[in-house]
XYZ file of C-alpha atoms in Angstrom:
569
model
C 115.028 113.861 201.707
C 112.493 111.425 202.737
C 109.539 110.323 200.470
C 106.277 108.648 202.520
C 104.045 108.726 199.331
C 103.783 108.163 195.549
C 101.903 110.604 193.829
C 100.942 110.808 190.320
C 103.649 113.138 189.551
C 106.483 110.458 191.047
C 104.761 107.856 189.403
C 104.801 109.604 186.276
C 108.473 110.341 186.534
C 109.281 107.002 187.267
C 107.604 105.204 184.509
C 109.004 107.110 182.113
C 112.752 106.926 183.730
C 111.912 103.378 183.105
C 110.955 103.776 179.678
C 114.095 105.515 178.497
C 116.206 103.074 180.996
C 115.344 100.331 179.120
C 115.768 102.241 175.276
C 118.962 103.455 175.969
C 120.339 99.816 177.274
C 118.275 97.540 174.896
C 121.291 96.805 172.885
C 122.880 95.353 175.675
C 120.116 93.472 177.352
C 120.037 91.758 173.506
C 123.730 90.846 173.294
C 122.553 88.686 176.404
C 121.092 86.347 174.429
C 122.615 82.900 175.401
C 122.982 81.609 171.667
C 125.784 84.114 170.136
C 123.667 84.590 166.985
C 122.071 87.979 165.864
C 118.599 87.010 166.558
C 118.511 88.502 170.267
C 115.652 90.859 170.670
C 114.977 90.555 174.859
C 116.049 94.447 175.239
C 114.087 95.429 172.066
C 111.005 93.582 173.334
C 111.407 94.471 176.912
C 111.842 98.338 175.776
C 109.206 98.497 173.264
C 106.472 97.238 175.811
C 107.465 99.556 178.490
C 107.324 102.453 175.862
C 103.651 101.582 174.957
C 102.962 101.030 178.976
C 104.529 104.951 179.272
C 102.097 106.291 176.278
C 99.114 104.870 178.144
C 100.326 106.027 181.406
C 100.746 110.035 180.043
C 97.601 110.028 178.139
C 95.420 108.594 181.124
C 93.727 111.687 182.854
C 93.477 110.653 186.513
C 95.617 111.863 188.806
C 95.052 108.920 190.700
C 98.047 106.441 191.008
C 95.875 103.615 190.994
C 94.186 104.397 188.057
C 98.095 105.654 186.239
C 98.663 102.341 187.490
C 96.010 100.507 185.460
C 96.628 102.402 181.976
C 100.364 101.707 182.750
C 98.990 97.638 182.517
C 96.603 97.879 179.923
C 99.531 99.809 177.634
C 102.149 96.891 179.022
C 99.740 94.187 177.811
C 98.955 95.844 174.528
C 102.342 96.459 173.545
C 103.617 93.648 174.946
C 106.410 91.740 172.625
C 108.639 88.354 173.083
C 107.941 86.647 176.537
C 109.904 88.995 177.998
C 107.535 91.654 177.502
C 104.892 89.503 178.571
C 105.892 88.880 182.159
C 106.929 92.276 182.234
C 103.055 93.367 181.708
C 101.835 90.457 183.943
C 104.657 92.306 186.774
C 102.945 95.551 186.197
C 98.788 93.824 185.785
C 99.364 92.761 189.389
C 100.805 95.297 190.939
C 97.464 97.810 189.094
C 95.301 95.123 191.066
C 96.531 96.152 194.512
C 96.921 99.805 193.594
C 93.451 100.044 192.139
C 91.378 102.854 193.612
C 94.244 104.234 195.382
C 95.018 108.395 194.676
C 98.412 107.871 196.197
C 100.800 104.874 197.334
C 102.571 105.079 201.155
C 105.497 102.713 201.661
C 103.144 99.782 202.647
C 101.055 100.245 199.508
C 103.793 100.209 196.866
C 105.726 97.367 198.396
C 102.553 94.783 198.489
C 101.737 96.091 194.584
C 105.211 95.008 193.743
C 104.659 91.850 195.699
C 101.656 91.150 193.811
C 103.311 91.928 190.533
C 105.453 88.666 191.368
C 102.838 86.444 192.421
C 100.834 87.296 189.180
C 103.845 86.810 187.466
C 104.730 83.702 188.371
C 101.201 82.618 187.604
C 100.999 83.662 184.279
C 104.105 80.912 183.512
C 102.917 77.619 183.043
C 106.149 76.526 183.853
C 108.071 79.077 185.798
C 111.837 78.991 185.812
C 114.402 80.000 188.449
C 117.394 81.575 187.166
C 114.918 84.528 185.228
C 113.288 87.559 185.577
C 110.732 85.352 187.866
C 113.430 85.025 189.941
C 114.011 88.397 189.999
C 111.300 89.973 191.026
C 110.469 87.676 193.600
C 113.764 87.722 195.277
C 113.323 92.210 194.884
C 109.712 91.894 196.360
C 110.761 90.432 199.307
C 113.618 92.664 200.018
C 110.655 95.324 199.808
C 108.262 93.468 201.962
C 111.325 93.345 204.678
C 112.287 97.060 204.713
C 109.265 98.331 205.272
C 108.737 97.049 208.560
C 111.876 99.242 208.910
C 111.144 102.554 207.451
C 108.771 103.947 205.583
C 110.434 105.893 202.786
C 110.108 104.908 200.019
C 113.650 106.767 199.171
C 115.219 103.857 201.001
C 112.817 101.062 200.058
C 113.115 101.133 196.346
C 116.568 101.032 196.760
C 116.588 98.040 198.870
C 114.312 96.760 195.837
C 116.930 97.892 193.370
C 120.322 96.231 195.501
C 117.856 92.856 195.850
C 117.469 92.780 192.111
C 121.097 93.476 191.314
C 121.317 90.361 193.453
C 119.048 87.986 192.278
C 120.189 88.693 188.845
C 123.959 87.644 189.867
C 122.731 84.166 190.560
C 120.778 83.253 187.811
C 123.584 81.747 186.116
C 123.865 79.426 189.127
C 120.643 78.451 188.885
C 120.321 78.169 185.246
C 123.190 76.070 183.895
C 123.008 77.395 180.567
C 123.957 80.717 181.561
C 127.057 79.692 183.857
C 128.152 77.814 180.444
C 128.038 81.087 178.392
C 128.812 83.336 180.783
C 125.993 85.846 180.366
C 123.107 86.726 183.156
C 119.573 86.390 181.785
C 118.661 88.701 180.018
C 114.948 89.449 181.058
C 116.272 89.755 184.698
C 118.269 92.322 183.258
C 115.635 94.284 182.213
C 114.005 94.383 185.134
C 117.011 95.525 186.999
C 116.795 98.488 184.735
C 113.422 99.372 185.212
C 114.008 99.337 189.056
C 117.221 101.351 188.640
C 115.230 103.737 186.989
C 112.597 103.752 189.958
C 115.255 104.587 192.695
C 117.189 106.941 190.023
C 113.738 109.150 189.417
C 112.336 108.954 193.560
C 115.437 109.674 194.885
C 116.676 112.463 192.604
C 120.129 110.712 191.605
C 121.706 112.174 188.343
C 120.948 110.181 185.599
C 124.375 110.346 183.172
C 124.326 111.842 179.867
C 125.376 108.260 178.104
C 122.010 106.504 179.741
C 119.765 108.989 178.948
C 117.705 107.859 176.349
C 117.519 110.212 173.037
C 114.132 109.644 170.960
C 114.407 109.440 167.288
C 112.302 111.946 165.280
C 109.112 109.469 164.411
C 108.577 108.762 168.652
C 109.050 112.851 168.941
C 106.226 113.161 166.238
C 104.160 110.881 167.755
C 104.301 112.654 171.080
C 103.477 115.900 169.321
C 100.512 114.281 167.715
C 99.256 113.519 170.838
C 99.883 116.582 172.106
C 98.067 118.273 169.154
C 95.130 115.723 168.963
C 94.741 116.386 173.436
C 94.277 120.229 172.396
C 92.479 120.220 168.829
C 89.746 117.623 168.426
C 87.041 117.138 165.862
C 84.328 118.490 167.315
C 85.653 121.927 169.349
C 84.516 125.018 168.356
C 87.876 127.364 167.441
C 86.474 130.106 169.280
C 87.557 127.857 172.741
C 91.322 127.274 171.444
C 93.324 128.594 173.747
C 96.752 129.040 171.697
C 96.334 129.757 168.056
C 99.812 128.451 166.953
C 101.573 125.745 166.928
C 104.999 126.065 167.010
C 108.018 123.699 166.481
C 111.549 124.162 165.925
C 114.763 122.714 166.244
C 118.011 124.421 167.430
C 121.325 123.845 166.854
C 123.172 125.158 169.958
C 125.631 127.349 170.420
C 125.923 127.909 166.553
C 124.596 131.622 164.641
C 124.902 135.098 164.914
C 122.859 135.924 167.919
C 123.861 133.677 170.232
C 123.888 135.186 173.796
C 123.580 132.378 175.953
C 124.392 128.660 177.224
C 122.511 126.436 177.299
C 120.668 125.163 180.392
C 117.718 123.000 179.867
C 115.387 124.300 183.557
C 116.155 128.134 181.908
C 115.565 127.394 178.500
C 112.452 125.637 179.547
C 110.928 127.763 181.973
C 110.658 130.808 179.718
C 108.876 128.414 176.724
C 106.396 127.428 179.685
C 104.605 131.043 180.361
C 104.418 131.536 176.581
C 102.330 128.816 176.148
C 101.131 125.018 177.034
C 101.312 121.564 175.211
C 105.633 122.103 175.918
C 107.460 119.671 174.497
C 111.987 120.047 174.786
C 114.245 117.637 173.825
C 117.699 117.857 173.563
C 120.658 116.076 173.395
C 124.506 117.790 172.890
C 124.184 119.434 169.837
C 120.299 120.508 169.130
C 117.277 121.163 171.304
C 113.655 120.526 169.283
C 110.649 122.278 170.454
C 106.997 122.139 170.418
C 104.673 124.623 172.032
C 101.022 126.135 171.507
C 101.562 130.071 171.788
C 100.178 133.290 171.128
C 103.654 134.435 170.591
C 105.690 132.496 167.816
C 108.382 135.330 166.937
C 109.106 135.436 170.942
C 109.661 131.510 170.240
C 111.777 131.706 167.806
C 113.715 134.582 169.074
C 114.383 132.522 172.432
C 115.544 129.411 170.565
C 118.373 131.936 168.822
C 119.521 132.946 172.058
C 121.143 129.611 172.079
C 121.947 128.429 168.473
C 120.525 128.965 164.751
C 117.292 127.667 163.891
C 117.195 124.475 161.742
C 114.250 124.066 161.303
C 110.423 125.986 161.994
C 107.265 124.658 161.268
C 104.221 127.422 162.353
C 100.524 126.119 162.270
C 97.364 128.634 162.517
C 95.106 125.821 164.345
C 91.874 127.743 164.658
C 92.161 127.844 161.099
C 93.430 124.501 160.674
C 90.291 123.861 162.962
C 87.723 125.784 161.387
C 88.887 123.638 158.177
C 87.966 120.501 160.129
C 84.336 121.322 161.277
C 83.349 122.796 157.707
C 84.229 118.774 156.052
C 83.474 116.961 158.711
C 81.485 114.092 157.594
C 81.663 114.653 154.632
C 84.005 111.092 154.034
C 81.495 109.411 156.512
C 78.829 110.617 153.483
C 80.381 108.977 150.582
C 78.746 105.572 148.944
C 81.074 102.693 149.313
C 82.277 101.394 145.439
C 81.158 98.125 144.145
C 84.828 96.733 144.892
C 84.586 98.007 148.350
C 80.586 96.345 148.792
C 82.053 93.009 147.345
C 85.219 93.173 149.918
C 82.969 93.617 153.170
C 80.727 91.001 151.962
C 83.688 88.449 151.529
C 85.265 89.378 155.142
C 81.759 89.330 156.501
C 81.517 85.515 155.655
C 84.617 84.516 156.571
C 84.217 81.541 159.366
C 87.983 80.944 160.575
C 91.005 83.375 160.213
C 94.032 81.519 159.648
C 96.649 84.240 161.139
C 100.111 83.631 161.174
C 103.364 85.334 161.598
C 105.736 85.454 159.441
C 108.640 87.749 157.098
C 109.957 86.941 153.803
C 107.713 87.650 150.798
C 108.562 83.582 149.257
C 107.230 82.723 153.159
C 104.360 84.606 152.741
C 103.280 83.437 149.903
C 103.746 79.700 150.862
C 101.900 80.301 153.943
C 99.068 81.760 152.098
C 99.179 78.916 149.588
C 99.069 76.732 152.476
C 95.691 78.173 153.704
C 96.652 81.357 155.413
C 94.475 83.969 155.067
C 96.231 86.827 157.166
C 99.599 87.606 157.881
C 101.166 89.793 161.129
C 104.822 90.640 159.283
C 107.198 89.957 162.240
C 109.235 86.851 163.555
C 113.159 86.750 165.034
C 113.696 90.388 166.197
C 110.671 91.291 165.017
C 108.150 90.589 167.670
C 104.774 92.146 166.740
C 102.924 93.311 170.205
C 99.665 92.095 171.723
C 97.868 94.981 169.902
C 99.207 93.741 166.245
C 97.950 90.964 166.980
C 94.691 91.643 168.217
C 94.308 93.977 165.557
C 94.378 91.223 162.908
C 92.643 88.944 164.670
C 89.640 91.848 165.161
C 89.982 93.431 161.776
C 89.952 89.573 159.757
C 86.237 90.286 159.402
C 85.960 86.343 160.567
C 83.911 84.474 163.376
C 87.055 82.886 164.924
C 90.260 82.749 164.481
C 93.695 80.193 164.960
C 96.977 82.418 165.684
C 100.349 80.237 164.112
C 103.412 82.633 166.195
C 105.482 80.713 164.181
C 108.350 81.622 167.307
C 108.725 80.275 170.747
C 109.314 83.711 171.703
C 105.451 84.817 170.688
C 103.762 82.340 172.084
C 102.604 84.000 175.598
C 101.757 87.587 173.191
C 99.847 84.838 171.433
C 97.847 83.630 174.177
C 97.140 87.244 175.491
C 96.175 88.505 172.353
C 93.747 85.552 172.166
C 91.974 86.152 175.960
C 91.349 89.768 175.013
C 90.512 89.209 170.991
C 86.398 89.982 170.179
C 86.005 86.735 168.748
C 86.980 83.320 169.858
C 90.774 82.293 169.244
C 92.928 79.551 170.062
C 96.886 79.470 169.336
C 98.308 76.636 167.393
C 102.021 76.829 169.171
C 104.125 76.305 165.882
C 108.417 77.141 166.702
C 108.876 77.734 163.345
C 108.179 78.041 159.704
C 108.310 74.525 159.418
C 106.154 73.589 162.148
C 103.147 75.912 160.749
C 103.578 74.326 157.196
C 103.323 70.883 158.936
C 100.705 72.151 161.348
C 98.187 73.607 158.328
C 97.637 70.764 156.594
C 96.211 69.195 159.667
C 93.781 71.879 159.734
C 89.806 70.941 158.376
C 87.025 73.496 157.719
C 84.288 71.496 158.897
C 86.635 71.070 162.677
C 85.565 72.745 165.561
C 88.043 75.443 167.028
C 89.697 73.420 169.553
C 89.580 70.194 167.210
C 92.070 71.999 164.638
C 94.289 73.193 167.398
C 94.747 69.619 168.749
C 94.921 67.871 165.177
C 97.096 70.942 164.159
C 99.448 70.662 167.244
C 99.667 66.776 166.805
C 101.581 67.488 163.107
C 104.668 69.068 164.951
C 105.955 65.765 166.263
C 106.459 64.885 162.550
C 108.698 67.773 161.730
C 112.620 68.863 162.505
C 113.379 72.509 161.978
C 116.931 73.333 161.302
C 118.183 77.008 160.881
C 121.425 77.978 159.833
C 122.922 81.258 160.633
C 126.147 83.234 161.982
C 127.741 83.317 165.195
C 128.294 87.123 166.911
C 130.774 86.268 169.226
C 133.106 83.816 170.444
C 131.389 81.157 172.746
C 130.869 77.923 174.359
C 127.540 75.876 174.129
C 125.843 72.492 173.771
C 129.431 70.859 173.844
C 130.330 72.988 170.609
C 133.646 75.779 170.952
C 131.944 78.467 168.588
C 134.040 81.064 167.310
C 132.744 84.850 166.103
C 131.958 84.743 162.349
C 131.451 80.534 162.052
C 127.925 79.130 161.027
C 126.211 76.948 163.151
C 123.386 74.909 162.158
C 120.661 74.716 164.631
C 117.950 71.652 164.917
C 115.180 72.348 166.941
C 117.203 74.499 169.412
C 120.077 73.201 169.568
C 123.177 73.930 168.415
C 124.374 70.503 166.464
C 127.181 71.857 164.012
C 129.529 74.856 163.419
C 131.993 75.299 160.411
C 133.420 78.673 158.823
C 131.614 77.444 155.732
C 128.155 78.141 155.675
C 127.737 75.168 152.491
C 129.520 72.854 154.858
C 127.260 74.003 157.863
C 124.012 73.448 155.841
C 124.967 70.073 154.416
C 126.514 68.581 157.861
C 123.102 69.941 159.574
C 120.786 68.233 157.293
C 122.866 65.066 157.459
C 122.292 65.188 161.258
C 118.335 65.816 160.958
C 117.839 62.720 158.508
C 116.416 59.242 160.087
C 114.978 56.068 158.226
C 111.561 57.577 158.352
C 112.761 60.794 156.540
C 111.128 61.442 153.320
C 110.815 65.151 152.520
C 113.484 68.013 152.813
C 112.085 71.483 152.104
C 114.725 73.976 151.779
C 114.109 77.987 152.742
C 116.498 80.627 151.283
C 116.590 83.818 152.663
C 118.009 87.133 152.064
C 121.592 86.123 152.810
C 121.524 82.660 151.141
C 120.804 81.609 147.238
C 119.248 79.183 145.325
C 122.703 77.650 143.735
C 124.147 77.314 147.190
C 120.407 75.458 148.126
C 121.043 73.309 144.837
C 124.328 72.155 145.754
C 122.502 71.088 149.452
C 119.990 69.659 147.783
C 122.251 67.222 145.568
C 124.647 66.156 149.022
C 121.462 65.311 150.596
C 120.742 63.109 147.604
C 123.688 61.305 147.920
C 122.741 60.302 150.846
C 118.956 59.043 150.235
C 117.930 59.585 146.706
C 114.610 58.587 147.215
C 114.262 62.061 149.426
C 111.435 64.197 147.957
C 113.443 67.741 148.274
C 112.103 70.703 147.547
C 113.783 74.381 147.126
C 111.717 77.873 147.980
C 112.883 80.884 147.638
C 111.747 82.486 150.887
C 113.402 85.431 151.635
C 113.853 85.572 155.457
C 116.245 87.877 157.415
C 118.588 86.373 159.681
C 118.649 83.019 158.807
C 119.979 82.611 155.093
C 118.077 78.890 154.950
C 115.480 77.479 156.641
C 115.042 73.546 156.483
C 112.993 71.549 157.274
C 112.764 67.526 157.630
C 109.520 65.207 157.851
């Protein structure tokens, strides 16, 4: 059947089809990553941001797709994580621009949004790439731009979108070499592939398959109940105008108990929940069904949910009274004198001048960062990406005047530099690789310096540094000249790959060995959760016998991933 127009309801759908698209594949989209360690996080970055772009999307009240459109950005952009994420927000930013104002979308309308979702892009890279996700979406927006002069339903445009994209991603590994070499496609390109698939999968009614669905873990289903309780119950309504007095949750294990009658079928099972109540959540997967509902009518709930299966679990909340509660304390916290500690605390974040905010995991990493001159820390870093919002969060909440971001990851940088244009105060990002690079880059860094004076001294220390990492390979591989096999360690200098042995000892020594030059004169030496300080020792005294006159130093930092960290200046 032929669709002419987007409505808030299809847009709705879609979104989140492309939410649990990219969830359900995200391990995949990761074991893309071009180096064959277990540091790839595109899927996990890419999936995460389009989850937060879904929340804002569903809790936006306009049925207006222009306006769905711009909560969809503004939740893409705060959630945003890796680079990936990033131009996957910028995709979505301009294609809100040409939707805005707009109740529904016609062929015409949704084809130049996506347009301008690649030309914004594109613009948001300083230096844009072929062979990526830019490529993608370019090559898809065109293939939109040309069927609509042929049609207009948008049935058959998205998936003209959709075969483009499948496409465009099958040549990026000609036009990125590094790709052809491994033998992967890239992996942001990917994503997007998926979130178009989902598009044409949700407007044109295809069956999704059981294995793609995606299959929330219990924390996202709370936080969708909490939503759903804080839409219904808020701080200031009177009980007397609650609707539903209980809230009801359970979860079902089908087809198991004594008073099973029926099969289950999701559109039955569902329907009959809906007249009881509102606020309907169901989620199910093969074996259980969880359910969430405001009612008048728990026991004819319950009673439904053991027409399919036993119940599990039941959880039953009375929220007038629950409500009532509320109203009779409320304000008393706001009433309570802050303690002298407290007093003292504001007063010190009130004259703070410059937050020093870096990222960063490992508690010994921490600690040197802090010892360095860092005074906040965003926990995050390989596979970790904090979001936008993390990091606008600590750059809000440092209580300081201004603030210099260290993202201590090439993959943070452009979460960095959003974080910093939408930040309350003024911020600037130091771009620092790695751990190394922000120890080098800190003690650059002078109170009495303007803002953009300590970024450019700060930035000017990373010449002087070489950051090696040393970690394991996932799978069998060919880069950078150097046959990797599953299970070696390969020591990695600035990037590149430069050595790979079975031994990890052997791995750590040859890479150092490699980062040394005649103006060498410190070595500082990271162990993390899967290294050890006699193993660092035993580095430590081969590099010696090399240059003795090397200052070397040994930390205990405690990073995942990587079990050492070193660094050479």
């Amino acid at each position: 059947m032929a669709v002419t127009e987007i409505t808030n309801l299809e847009f709705g759908k879609m979104v989140q089809a492309a939410a649990d698209k990219l969830n359900s594949k995200a391990d995949f989209i990761n074991s893309l990553n071009v180096f064959p360690v277990p540091d790839g996080d595109t899927g996990t970055n890419m999936a995460s941001s389009m989850s937060s772009g879904a929340k804002y999307e569903r809790e936006e009240s306009s049925t207006k797709v222009g306006d769905l459109s711009a909560a969809l950005a503004k939740g893409l952009l705060m959630g945003a994580r890796g680079n990936s994420g990033v131009i996957l927000s910028q995709i979505f930013r301009g294609f809100a621009k040409a939707a805005a104002g707009k109740d529904t979308l016609n062929a015409q309308d949704f084809v130049n949004a996506y347009a301008n979702g690649a030309k914004v892009a594109y613009k948001a890279v300083m230096k844009p790439t072929e062979g990526t996700i830019l490529t993608v979406v370019r090559e898809s927006a065109q293939a939109g731009l040309n069927k609509v002069k042929e049609t207009d339903d948008l049935v058959e445009i998205i998936a003209a979108i959709f075969a483009a994209s499948e496409k465009a991603l099958a040549k990026t590994p000609d036009l990125l070499p590094v790709l052809k070499e491994v033998g992967v496609v890239d992996s942001g390109g990917q994503g997007l592939v998926y979130v178009l698939e989902a598009f044409d999968e949700s407007l044109s009614g295809k069956k999704i398959e059981k294995s793609a669905e995606y299959k929330p873990d219990k924390a996202e289903v709370d936080e969708m109940v909490n939503a759903m309780d804080h839409q219904s119950v808020q701080g200031k309504l009177d009980p007397a105008d609650i609707k539903y007095t209980y809230c009801t949750q359970m979860l079902v294990r089908l087809g198991k108990g004594k008073q099973v009658t029926k099969k289950f079928d999701y559109d039955t099972f569902y329907n009959y929940l809906a007249k009881l109540g509102d606020s309907l959540l169901v989620l199910n997967d093969d074996q259980v069904v969880r359910v969430h509902v405001h009612t008048e009518h728990p026991g004819q709930v319950l009673s439904w949910g053991q027409e399919f299966g036993d119940l599990q679990t039941i959880e039953i909340h009375n929220m007038v009274w629950q409500q009532e509660e509320i109203m009779e304390h409320d304000g008393e916290e706001d009433q309570q004198e802050p303690t002298p500690v407290e007093r003292a605390k504001e007063a010190e974040e009130e004259t703070v001048d410059t937050a020093l905010i870096a990222v960063a995991s490992g508690d010994g990493i921490i600690k040197l960062l802090k010892s360095l001159g860092v005074t906040h820390i965003i926990s995050g870093g390989q596979t970790m990406n904090p979001s936008t919002q993390d990091i606008v969060d600590a750059i809000n909440n440092s209580g300081a005047k201004k603030a210099l971001v260290l993202p201590d990851n090439g993959n943070i940088f452009m979460t960095a530099e959003q974080a910093a244009e939408v930040a309350d105060i003024p911020t600037k990002v130091v771009h620092t690789k790695t751990i190394a690079q922000a120890m080098s880059a800190l003690l650059a860094y002078n109170i009495e310096d303007s803002l953009d004076d300590n970024q450019r001294n700060m930035e000017a220390n990373l010449a002087t540094v070489a950051s090696g990492e040393v970690t394991h390979a996932v799978r069998d591989t060919t880069i950078d000249g150097q046959n990797i096999k599953k299970n070696d360690y390969l020591g990695i200098v600035d990037g590149k790959i430069v050595i790979t042995n079975p031994d990890m000892k052997t791995t750590a020594i040859g890479m150092v060995k490699k980062m040394l030059d005649e103006d060498s004169e410190i070595v500082t030496i990271l162990y993390g959760e899967d290294g050890d300080k006699k193993t660092a020792e035993a580095i430590k005294e081969a590099v010696e016998d090399v240059d003795d006159e090397l200052d070397i130093q040994i930390y205990e930092g405690g990073q995942p991933v990587y079990p050492y960290l070193i660094s050479v200046e």
